[in-house]
Tab-separated table of C-alpha atoms and ligand atoms in Angstrom:
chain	number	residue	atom	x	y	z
J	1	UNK	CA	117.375	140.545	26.107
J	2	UNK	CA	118.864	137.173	27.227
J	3	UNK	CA	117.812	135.694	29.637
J	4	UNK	CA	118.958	132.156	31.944
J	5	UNK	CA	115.570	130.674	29.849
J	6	UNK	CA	117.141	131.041	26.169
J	7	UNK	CA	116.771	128.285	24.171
J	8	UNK	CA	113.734	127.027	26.318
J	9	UNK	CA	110.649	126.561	25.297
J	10	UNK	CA	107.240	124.537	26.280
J	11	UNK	CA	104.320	126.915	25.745
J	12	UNK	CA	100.972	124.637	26.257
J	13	UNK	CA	97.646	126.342	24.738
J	14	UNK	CA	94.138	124.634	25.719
J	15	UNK	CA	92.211	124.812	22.506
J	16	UNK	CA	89.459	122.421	23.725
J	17	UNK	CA	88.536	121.777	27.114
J	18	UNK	CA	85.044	119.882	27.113
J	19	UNK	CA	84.951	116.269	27.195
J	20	UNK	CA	82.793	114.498	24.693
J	21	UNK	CA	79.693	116.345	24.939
J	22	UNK	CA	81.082	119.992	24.550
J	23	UNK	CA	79.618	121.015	27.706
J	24	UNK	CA	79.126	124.151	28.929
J	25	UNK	CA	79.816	124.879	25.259
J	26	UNK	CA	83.296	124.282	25.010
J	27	UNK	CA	85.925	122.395	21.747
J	28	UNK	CA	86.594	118.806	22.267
J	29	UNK	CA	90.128	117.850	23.598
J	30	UNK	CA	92.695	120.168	21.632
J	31	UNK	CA	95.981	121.022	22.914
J	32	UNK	CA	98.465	123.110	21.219
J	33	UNK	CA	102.082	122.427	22.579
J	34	UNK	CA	105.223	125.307	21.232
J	35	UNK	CA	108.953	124.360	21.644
J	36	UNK	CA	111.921	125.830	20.395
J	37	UNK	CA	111.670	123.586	17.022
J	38	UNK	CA	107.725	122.966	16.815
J	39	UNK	CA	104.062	123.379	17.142
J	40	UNK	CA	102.255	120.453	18.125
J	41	UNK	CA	98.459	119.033	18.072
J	42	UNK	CA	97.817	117.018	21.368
J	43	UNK	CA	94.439	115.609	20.457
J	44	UNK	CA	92.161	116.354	17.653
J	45	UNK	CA	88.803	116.539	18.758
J	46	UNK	CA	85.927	116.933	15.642
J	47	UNK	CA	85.705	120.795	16.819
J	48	UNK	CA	89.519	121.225	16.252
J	49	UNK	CA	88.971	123.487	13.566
J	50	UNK	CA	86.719	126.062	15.524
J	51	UNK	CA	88.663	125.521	18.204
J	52	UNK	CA	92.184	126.481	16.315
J	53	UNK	CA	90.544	129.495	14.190
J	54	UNK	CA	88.776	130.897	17.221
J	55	UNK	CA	92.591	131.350	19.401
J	56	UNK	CA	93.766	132.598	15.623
J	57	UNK	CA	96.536	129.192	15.443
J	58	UNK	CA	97.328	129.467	11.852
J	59	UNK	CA	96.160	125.554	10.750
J	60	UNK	CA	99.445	125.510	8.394
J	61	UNK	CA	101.634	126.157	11.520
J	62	UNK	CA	101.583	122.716	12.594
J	63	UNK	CA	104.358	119.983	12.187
J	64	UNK	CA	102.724	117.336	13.656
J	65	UNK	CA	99.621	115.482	15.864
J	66	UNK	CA	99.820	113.313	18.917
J	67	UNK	CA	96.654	111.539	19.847
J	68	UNK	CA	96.248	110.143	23.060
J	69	UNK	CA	93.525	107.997	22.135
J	70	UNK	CA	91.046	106.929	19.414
J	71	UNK	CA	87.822	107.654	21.011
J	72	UNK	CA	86.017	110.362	18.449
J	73	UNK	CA	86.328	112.910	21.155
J	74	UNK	CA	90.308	112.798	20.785
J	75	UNK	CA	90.801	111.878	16.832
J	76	UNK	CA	87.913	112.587	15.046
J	77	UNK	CA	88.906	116.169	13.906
J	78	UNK	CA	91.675	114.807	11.936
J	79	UNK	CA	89.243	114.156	8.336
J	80	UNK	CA	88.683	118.015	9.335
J	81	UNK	CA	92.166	119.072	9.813
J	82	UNK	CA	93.210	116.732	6.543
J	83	UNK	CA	90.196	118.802	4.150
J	84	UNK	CA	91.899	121.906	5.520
J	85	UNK	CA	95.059	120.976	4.088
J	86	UNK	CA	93.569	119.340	0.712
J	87	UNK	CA	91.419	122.383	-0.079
J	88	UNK	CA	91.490	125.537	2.640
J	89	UNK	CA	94.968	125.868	3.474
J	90	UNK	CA	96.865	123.292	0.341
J	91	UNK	CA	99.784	122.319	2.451
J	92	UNK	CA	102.978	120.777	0.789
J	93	UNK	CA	105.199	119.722	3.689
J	94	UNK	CA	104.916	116.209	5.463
J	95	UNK	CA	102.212	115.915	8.034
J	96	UNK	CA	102.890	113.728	10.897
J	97	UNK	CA	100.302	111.613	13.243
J	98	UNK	CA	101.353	109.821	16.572
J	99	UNK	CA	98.987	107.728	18.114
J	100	UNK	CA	98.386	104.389	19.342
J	101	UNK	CA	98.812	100.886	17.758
J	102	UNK	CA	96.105	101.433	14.519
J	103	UNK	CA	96.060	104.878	14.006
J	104	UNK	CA	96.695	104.930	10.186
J	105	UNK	CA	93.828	102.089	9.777
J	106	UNK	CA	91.459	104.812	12.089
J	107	UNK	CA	91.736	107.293	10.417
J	108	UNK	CA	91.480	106.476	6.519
J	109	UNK	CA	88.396	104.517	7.547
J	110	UNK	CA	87.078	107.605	9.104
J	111	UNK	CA	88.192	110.071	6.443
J	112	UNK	CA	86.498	107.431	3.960
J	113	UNK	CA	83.329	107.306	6.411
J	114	UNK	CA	82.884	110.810	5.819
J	115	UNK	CA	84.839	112.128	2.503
J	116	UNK	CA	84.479	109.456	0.206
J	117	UNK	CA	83.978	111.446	-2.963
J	118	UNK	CA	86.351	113.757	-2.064
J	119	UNK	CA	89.450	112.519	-0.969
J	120	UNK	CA	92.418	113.110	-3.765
J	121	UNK	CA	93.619	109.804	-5.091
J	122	UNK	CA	97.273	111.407	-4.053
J	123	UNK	CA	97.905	114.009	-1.517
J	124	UNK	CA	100.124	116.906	-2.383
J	125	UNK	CA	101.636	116.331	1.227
J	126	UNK	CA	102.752	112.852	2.817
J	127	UNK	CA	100.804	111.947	5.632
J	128	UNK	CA	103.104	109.584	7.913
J	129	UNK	CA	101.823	107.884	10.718
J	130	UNK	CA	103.888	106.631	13.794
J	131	UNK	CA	102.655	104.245	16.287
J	132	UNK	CA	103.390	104.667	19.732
J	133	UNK	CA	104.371	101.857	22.127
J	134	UNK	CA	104.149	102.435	25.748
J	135	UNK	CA	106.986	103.280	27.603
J	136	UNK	CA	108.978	103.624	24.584
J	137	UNK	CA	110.044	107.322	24.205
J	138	UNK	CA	109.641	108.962	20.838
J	139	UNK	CA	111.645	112.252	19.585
J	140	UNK	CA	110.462	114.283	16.919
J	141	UNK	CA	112.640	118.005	16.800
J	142	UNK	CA	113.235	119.033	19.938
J	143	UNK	CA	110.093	116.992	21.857
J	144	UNK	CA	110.962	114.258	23.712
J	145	UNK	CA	107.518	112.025	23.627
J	146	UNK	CA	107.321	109.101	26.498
J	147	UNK	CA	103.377	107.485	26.228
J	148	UNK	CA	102.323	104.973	28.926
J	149	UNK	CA	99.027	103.266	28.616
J	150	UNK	CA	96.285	104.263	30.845
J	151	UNK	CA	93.523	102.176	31.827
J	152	UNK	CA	90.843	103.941	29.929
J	153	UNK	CA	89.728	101.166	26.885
J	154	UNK	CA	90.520	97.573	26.545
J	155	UNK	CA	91.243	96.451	23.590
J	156	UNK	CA	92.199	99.770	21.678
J	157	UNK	CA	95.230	101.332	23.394
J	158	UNK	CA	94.604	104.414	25.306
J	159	UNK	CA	97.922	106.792	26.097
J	160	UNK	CA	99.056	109.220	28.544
J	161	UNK	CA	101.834	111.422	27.701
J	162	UNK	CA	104.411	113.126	28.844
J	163	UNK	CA	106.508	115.961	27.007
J	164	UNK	CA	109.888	117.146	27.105
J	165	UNK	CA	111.248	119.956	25.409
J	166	UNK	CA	114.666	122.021	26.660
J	167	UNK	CA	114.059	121.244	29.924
J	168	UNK	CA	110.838	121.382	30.702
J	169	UNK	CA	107.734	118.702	30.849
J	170	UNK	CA	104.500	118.069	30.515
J	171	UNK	CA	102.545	115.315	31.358
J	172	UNK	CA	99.323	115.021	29.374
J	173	UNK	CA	96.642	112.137	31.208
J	174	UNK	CA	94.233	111.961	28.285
J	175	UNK	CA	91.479	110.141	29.069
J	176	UNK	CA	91.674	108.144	31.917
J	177	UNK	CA	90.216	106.788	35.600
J	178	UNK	CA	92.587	107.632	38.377
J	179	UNK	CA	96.031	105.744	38.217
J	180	UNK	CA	98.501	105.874	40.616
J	181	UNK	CA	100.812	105.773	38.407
J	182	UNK	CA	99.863	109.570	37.746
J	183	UNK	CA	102.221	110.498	41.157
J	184	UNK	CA	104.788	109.041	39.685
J	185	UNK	CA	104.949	110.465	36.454
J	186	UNK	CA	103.804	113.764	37.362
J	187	UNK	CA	106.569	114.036	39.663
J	188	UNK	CA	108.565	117.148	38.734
J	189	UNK	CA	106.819	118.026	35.639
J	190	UNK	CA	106.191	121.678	34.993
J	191	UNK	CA	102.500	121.120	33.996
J	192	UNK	CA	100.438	118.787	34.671
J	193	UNK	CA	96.871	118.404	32.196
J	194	UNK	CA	94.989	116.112	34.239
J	195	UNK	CA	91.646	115.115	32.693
J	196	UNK	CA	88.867	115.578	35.758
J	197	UNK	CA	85.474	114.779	33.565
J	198	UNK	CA	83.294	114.311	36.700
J	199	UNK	CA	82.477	115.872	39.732
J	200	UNK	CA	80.828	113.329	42.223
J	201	UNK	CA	79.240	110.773	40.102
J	202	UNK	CA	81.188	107.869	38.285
J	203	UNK	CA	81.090	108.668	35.200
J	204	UNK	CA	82.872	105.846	32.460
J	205	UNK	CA	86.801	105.498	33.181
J	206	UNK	CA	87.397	108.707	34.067
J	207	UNK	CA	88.651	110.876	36.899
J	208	UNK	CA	86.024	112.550	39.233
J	209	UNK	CA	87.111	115.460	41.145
J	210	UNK	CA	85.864	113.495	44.396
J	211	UNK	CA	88.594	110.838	43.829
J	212	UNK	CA	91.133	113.637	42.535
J	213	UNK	CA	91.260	116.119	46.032
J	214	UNK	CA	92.467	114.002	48.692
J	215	UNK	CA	94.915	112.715	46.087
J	216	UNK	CA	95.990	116.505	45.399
J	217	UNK	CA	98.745	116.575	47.892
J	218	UNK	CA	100.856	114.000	46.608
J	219	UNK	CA	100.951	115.459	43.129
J	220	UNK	CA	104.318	116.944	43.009
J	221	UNK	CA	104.026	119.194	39.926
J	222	UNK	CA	104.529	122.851	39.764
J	223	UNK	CA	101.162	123.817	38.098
J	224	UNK	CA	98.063	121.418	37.958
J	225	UNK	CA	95.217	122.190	35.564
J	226	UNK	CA	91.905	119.716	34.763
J	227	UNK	CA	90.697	119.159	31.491
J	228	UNK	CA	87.881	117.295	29.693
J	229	UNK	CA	85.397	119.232	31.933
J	230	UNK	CA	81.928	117.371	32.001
J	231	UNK	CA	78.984	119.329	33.182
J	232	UNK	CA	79.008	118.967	36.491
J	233	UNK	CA	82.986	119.597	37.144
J	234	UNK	CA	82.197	122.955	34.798
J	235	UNK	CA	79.649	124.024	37.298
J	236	UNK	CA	81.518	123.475	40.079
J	237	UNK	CA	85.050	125.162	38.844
J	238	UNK	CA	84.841	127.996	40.049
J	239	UNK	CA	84.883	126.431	44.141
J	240	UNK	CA	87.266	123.945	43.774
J	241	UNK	CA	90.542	125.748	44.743
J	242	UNK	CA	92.202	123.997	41.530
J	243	UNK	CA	92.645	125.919	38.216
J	244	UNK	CA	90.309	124.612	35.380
J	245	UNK	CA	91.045	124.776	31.854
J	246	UNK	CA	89.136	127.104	29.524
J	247	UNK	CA	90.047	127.873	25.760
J	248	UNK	CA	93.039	130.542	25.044
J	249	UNK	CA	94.674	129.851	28.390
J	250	UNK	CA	98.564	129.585	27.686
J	251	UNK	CA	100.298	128.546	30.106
J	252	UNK	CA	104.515	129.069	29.670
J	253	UNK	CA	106.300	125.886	30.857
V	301	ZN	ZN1	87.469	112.108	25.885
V	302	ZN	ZN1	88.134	108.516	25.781
């Protein structure tokens, strides 16, 4: 039946929830994003496969991949995800990666690292990679793809993103210590994926839930969710008033 939301779609599925060390037992960072016009890979941590076969994603379903950053945690599925399509699931149709300044250079070298006697000397499907530039907005279908850099890494660029798709956003922090930029850009958005990998200890550049509350009430976005769980912030979830993310949530934009 028709409805005033025809026509809109952003359907976000957490695949992988754990931050680098799989704790609690959980995928690496794996988002699975559904508009009108595509599916989408937000990360592509080395578990991505598990992670997608466990929720049932058909692997051949998806159009394209947006990393956030190259830490192994975020891209290191993708030699994974390319055998699939080589040998487990022969895919014809263009694959597409989006990631920061490198990404093409990454990810041969890794795929080389690990598949060297393997690797076709020609796909049977063109892999295309796109660099993202902060703050420059990127559309591919019907996603509207705006990346700002996040002070997580140095010298390699690290990217938050946010989504648009009929309507609706996302806003996707990746890795990342608190920035205040974050109030800004979550302003609004319909979900916000807010990475929350410690609990009360500093733990790298990343958010820690005791720098995240008092900051809560000036996030105005209509549903909040944490991801990249570390250990502590796993043990803790279930007190914290603030929804955590845990594998085959979907959450409808
Ligand atoms: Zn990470
Ligand atoms: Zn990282």
């Amino acid at each position: 039946m028709p409805t005033s939301q025809e026509g809109v779609k952003l359907d976000v599925t957490i695949l992988g929830s754990s931050d680098a060390f799989c704790s609690g037992g959980h995928p690496h960072a794996t988002y699975l994003v559904e508009t009108r016009q595509a599916i989408v890979l937000v990360d592509c941590g080395p578990t991505v496969l598990l992670a997608l076969k466990r929720q049932a994603v058909d692997t051949a379903s998806i159009d394209f991949v947006v990393i956030s950053h190259m830490h192994g945690d975020h891209f290191a599925g993708l030699p994974f995800l390319l055998l699939e399509y080589i040998w487990e699931r022969p895919r014809t149709r263009p694959l597409l990666v989006l990631g920061p300044r490198g990404i093409r250079d990454r990810v041969w070298a890794l795929m080389h690292a690990l598949y060297p006697d393997i690797i076709p000397d020609t796909l049977a499907f063109t892999l295309e990679f796109i660099e993202l530039e902060p703050e420059r907005p990127a559309t591919i279908a019907d996603v509207e793809i705006y990346p700002v850099r996040v002070p997580h890494q140095d010298e390699d660029v690290s990217l938050a993103v946010r989504f648009m798709a009929g309507g609706k956003q996302l806003l996707y922090s990746g890795d990342s210590p608190w920035d205040d930029r974050f109030i800004n850009l979550a302003r609004g958005v319909d979900l916000f994926l807010c990475e929350c990998t410690a609990y009360d200890e500093p733990m790298g550049r990343h958010i820690q839930w005791t720098t995240l509350k008092p900051l809560l009430p000036r996030l105005e976005c209509r549903r909040l969710v944490l991801i990249h769980l570390g250990r502590e912030m796993r043990a803790h979830c279930a007190e914290l008033g603030v929804e955590c993310a845990t594998e085959g949530l979907k959450i409808r934009c």
